[in-house]
């Protein structure tokens, strides 16, 4: 009989505790106050796969150490990789093509020549759900790379969504506009004669320019009516200069006039 009474007492106590807890919650709700869930979060933390690292509690809902009531923002990295070199031309005279990339700012920024390309690589945290790009498209991918050809200085941004907070990173690409031009007068010569070379350069490193061809080499950022060597066949003269982003070049080709045999 005593054991039956003790069991009834325990049941009554449990019911009273449940009623008290319910009334406590209704009081906070009526008062417009939030019920603290910190103890619940910490309780979940003990079952997190990360456990406790260096004394920092890592809740199961966070992929990084827990700070206050929020997760630390994830880390996002972007690295530009400007490749190669190329040719530039101001539209006059010689050959030459589109601009070329080259060099680099090192670390998080890059410098390229006009017409050059840059490869931007990004990687979001392991718990990121998606990443978006500023001034380029990531397609929502949390990691990847794209090759871009900016014509003007551009700031590229990546923002990744992750539990607790967002993470972002930026990279600045500076574009240099070097202008090179080389002319040959005349551009067609008789065999074993010379031509006169004239060249100019702007937005390049001072003293970095050189004109070369088989058996010919001259230095100088500019030159006017500089005699070439004796030309025996079709010859290409190349003007090459350097910028902080790498080498650039322009060229002109001199051809040989046909030889007529008299009757």
Coordinates of C-alpha atoms in Angstrom, one line a residue:
X1 CA 0.0 0.0 0.0
X2 CA 2.9 2.3 0.9
X3 CA 4.6 1.5 -2.4
X4 CA 1.4 2.4 -4.3
X5 CA 1.2 5.7 -2.5
X6 CA 4.8 6.6 -3.3
X7 CA 4.2 5.9 -7.0
X8 CA 1.2 8.1 -6.9
X9 CA 3.2 10.9 -5.2
X10 CA 5.9 10.6 -8.0
X11 CA 3.3 10.8 -10.7
X12 CA 1.6 13.8 -9.1
X13 CA 5.0 15.6 -8.8
X14 CA 5.8 15.0 -12.5
X15 CA 2.4 16.4 -13.5
X16 CA 3.0 19.5 -11.3
X17 CA 6.4 20.1 -12.8
X18 CA 5.1 19.8 -16.3
X19 CA 2.3 22.2 -15.5
X20 CA 4.8 24.7 -13.9
X21 CA 7.0 24.5 -17.0
X22 CA 4.0 25.1 -19.2
X23 CA 2.8 28.1 -17.2
X24 CA 6.4 29.5 -17.1
X25 CA 6.6 29.4 -20.9
X26 CA 3.1 31.0 -21.3
X27 CA 4.2 33.8 -18.9
X28 CA 7.2 34.7 -21.0
X29 CA 5.2 34.5 -24.2
X30 CA 2.5 36.8 -22.8
X31 CA 5.2 39.2 -21.6
X32 CA 6.7 39.3 -25.1
X33 CA 10.0 38.0 -23.9
X34 CA 12.1 35.4 -25.8
X35 CA 12.8 32.2 -24.0
X36 CA 16.6 31.6 -23.8
X37 CA 17.9 28.7 -25.9
X38 CA 21.5 29.1 -25.0
X39 CA 21.5 26.0 -22.8
X40 CA 19.8 24.0 -25.6
X41 CA 22.6 25.2 -28.0
X42 CA 25.3 24.2 -25.6
X43 CA 23.6 20.9 -25.1
X44 CA 23.7 20.2 -28.8
X45 CA 27.3 21.3 -28.9
X46 CA 28.4 18.3 -26.8
X47 CA 27.2 16.0 -29.6
X48 CA 28.7 18.1 -32.4
X49 CA 31.2 16.1 -34.5
X50 CA 33.7 18.9 -33.9
X51 CA 33.2 18.7 -30.1
X52 CA 35.2 21.2 -28.1
X53 CA 38.4 22.6 -29.7
X54 CA 40.8 24.7 -27.6
X55 CA 38.1 25.5 -25.1
X56 CA 35.8 26.9 -27.8
X57 CA 32.4 25.4 -27.9
X58 CA 31.3 24.4 -31.5
X59 CA 27.5 24.0 -31.8
X60 CA 26.3 21.3 -34.2
X61 CA 24.7 24.1 -36.3
X62 CA 28.0 25.9 -36.8
X63 CA 30.9 24.9 -39.0
X64 CA 33.3 27.1 -37.1
X65 CA 34.0 28.0 -33.4
X66 CA 31.0 29.5 -31.5
X67 CA 31.4 33.2 -30.5
X68 CA 28.6 34.6 -28.4
X69 CA 25.3 33.9 -30.0
X70 CA 26.7 33.7 -33.6
X71 CA 29.0 31.5 -35.6
X72 CA 32.2 33.0 -36.8
X73 CA 32.0 34.1 -40.5
X74 CA 33.4 31.6 -43.0
X75 CA 36.7 32.2 -44.9
X76 CA 36.6 32.9 -48.6
X77 CA 39.7 33.1 -50.7
X78 CA 40.2 34.6 -54.2
X79 CA 43.5 34.5 -56.1
X80 CA 44.2 36.1 -59.5
X81 CA 46.6 34.3 -61.8
X82 CA 47.5 36.6 -64.8
X83 CA 49.2 34.6 -67.5
X84 CA 51.4 35.2 -70.5
X85 CA 52.4 38.2 -72.6
X86 CA 51.2 39.6 -75.8
X87 CA 51.3 42.4 -78.4
X88 CA 49.8 45.9 -78.5
X89 CA 49.4 48.4 -81.3
X90 CA 48.1 51.9 -81.4
X91 CA 46.6 51.4 -84.8
X92 CA 49.4 52.7 -86.9
X93 CA 51.9 51.0 -89.2
X94 CA 53.1 47.6 -88.2
X95 CA 51.6 44.3 -87.4
X96 CA 50.8 43.4 -83.8
X97 CA 47.6 42.1 -82.3
X98 CA 45.5 42.4 -79.2
X99 CA 47.1 43.2 -75.8
X100 CA 48.6 40.6 -73.6
X101 CA 48.5 39.8 -69.9
X102 CA 51.5 39.3 -67.8
X103 CA 53.1 39.8 -64.4
X104 CA 50.9 40.2 -61.3
X105 CA 50.4 42.2 -58.2
X106 CA 51.1 39.2 -56.0
X107 CA 48.8 37.9 -53.3
X108 CA 45.3 39.3 -53.6
X109 CA 45.7 41.8 -56.5
X110 CA 46.9 41.7 -60.0
X111 CA 48.1 44.0 -62.8
X112 CA 47.6 43.0 -66.5
X113 CA 48.3 44.7 -69.8
X114 CA 45.3 45.9 -71.9
X115 CA 43.8 42.9 -73.7
X116 CA 45.3 40.5 -71.2
X117 CA 43.4 37.9 -69.2
X118 CA 43.2 37.0 -65.5
X119 CA 42.0 33.8 -63.8
X120 CA 40.1 34.3 -60.6
X121 CA 39.8 31.3 -58.3
X122 CA 37.5 31.2 -55.3
X123 CA 36.8 28.6 -52.5
X124 CA 34.1 28.9 -49.9
X125 CA 33.9 27.1 -46.5
X126 CA 32.9 23.5 -46.4
X127 CA 29.5 24.3 -45.0
X128 CA 28.7 27.0 -47.6
X129 CA 25.5 26.6 -49.4
X130 CA 26.2 28.9 -52.4
X131 CA 28.6 31.7 -53.5
X132 CA 27.8 34.6 -55.7
X133 CA 30.2 36.9 -57.6
X134 CA 30.4 40.7 -58.1
X135 CA 31.4 41.8 -61.7
X136 CA 31.4 38.1 -62.7
X137 CA 29.3 35.0 -62.3
X138 CA 30.1 32.0 -60.1
X139 CA 27.0 30.1 -61.2
X140 CA 26.3 29.6 -57.5
X141 CA 29.2 27.3 -57.1
X142 CA 31.1 27.3 -53.7
X143 CA 34.4 26.9 -55.5
X144 CA 35.7 27.2 -59.1
X145 CA 37.7 29.5 -61.4
X146 CA 36.9 31.8 -64.3
X147 CA 39.1 33.6 -66.9
X148 CA 38.2 37.2 -67.5
X149 CA 39.5 39.9 -69.8
X150 CA 38.8 43.3 -68.2
X151 CA 39.4 46.5 -70.2
X152 CA 39.5 48.7 -67.2
X153 CA 40.4 48.4 -63.5
X154 CA 37.9 46.2 -61.9
X155 CA 37.1 44.9 -58.3
X156 CA 35.8 41.3 -58.2
X157 CA 33.9 40.1 -55.2
X158 CA 32.8 36.7 -53.9
X159 CA 30.1 36.3 -51.2
X160 CA 29.4 32.9 -49.8
X161 CA 26.3 31.9 -47.7
X162 CA 27.0 29.7 -44.7
X163 CA 25.2 28.8 -41.4
X164 CA 25.5 31.6 -38.9
X165 CA 27.0 34.3 -41.2
X166 CA 28.2 35.2 -44.7
X167 CA 31.9 35.4 -45.8
X168 CA 33.3 37.5 -48.6
X169 CA 36.6 38.4 -50.3
X170 CA 37.6 40.8 -53.0
X171 CA 40.4 41.2 -55.5
X172 CA 41.4 44.2 -57.6
X173 CA 42.7 43.9 -61.1
X174 CA 44.5 46.9 -62.5
X175 CA 44.8 47.3 -66.3
X176 CA 47.7 49.1 -68.0
X177 CA 47.3 50.6 -71.4
X178 CA 50.7 50.6 -73.1
X179 CA 51.0 52.0 -76.7
X180 CA 53.7 50.8 -79.1
X181 CA 54.2 51.6 -82.8
X182 CA 56.9 50.8 -85.3
X183 CA 57.1 51.9 -88.9
X184 CA 59.5 51.1 -91.8
X185 CA 60.0 53.5 -94.7
X186 CA 60.0 52.2 -97.3
X187 CA 58.2 48.9 -96.4
X188 CA 59.3 47.4 -99.7
X189 CA 63.0 47.5 -100.7
X190 CA 65.3 46.1 -103.3
X191 CA 67.5 43.2 -102.3
X192 CA 70.6 44.1 -100.3
X193 CA 69.3 47.6 -99.4
X194 CA 68.2 49.1 -96.0
X195 CA 65.0 50.7 -94.7
X196 CA 64.5 53.4 -92.1
X197 CA 62.8 52.5 -88.8
X198 CA 60.8 54.8 -86.6
X199 CA 59.2 53.7 -83.3
X200 CA 57.5 55.2 -80.3
X201 CA 56.3 53.8 -76.9
X202 CA 54.2 55.1 -74.0
X203 CA 53.1 53.7 -70.7
X204 CA 56.1 51.4 -70.5
X205 CA 59.1 51.1 -68.2
X206 CA 61.7 53.7 -69.2
X207 CA 64.7 52.2 -71.0
X208 CA 63.1 48.8 -71.5
X209 CA 62.5 48.9 -75.3
X210 CA 64.5 47.2 -78.0
X211 CA 64.0 46.7 -81.7
X212 CA 65.2 43.3 -83.1
X213 CA 65.4 41.4 -86.3
X214 CA 67.8 38.7 -87.7
X215 CA 71.2 40.4 -87.6
X216 CA 69.8 43.7 -86.2
X217 CA 69.3 45.1 -82.6
X218 CA 68.8 48.6 -81.3
X219 CA 67.7 49.9 -77.9
X220 CA 65.6 52.9 -77.0
X221 CA 62.1 53.8 -76.1
X222 CA 61.8 55.7 -79.4
X223 CA 63.8 56.2 -82.6
X224 CA 63.5 58.2 -85.8
X225 CA 64.8 57.2 -89.2
X226 CA 67.2 54.6 -87.8
X227 CA 68.8 52.7 -90.7
X228 CA 68.3 48.9 -90.7
X229 CA 70.9 46.3 -91.8
X230 CA 71.1 45.2 -95.4
X231 CA 67.9 43.3 -96.2
X232 CA 68.1 40.2 -98.4
X233 CA 64.6 38.8 -97.9
X234 CA 61.3 39.4 -96.1
X235 CA 62.2 40.6 -92.6
X236 CA 60.1 41.4 -89.5
X237 CA 61.3 44.1 -87.1
X238 CA 59.9 43.7 -83.6
X239 CA 59.6 46.4 -81.0
X240 CA 59.5 44.9 -77.5
X241 CA 59.0 46.9 -74.2
X242 CA 58.3 46.0 -70.6
X243 CA 55.5 47.1 -68.2
X244 CA 55.0 46.2 -64.6
X245 CA 52.6 43.6 -66.0
X246 CA 55.0 42.0 -68.4
X247 CA 56.4 42.4 -71.9
X248 CA 54.4 43.9 -74.8
X249 CA 55.4 44.1 -78.5
X250 CA 54.6 45.5 -81.9
X251 CA 56.1 44.6 -85.3
X252 CA 56.5 45.6 -88.9
X253 CA 57.4 43.5 -91.9
X254 CA 59.6 44.6 -94.8
X255 CA 59.3 42.8 -98.1
X256 CA 61.5 42.6 -101.2
X257 CA 60.5 44.2 -104.5
X258 CA 60.4 41.7 -107.3
X259 CA 63.4 41.6 -109.7
X260 CA 62.6 42.1 -113.4
X261 CA 64.8 40.5 -116.0
X262 CA 65.0 42.6 -119.2
X263 CA 64.3 41.0 -122.6

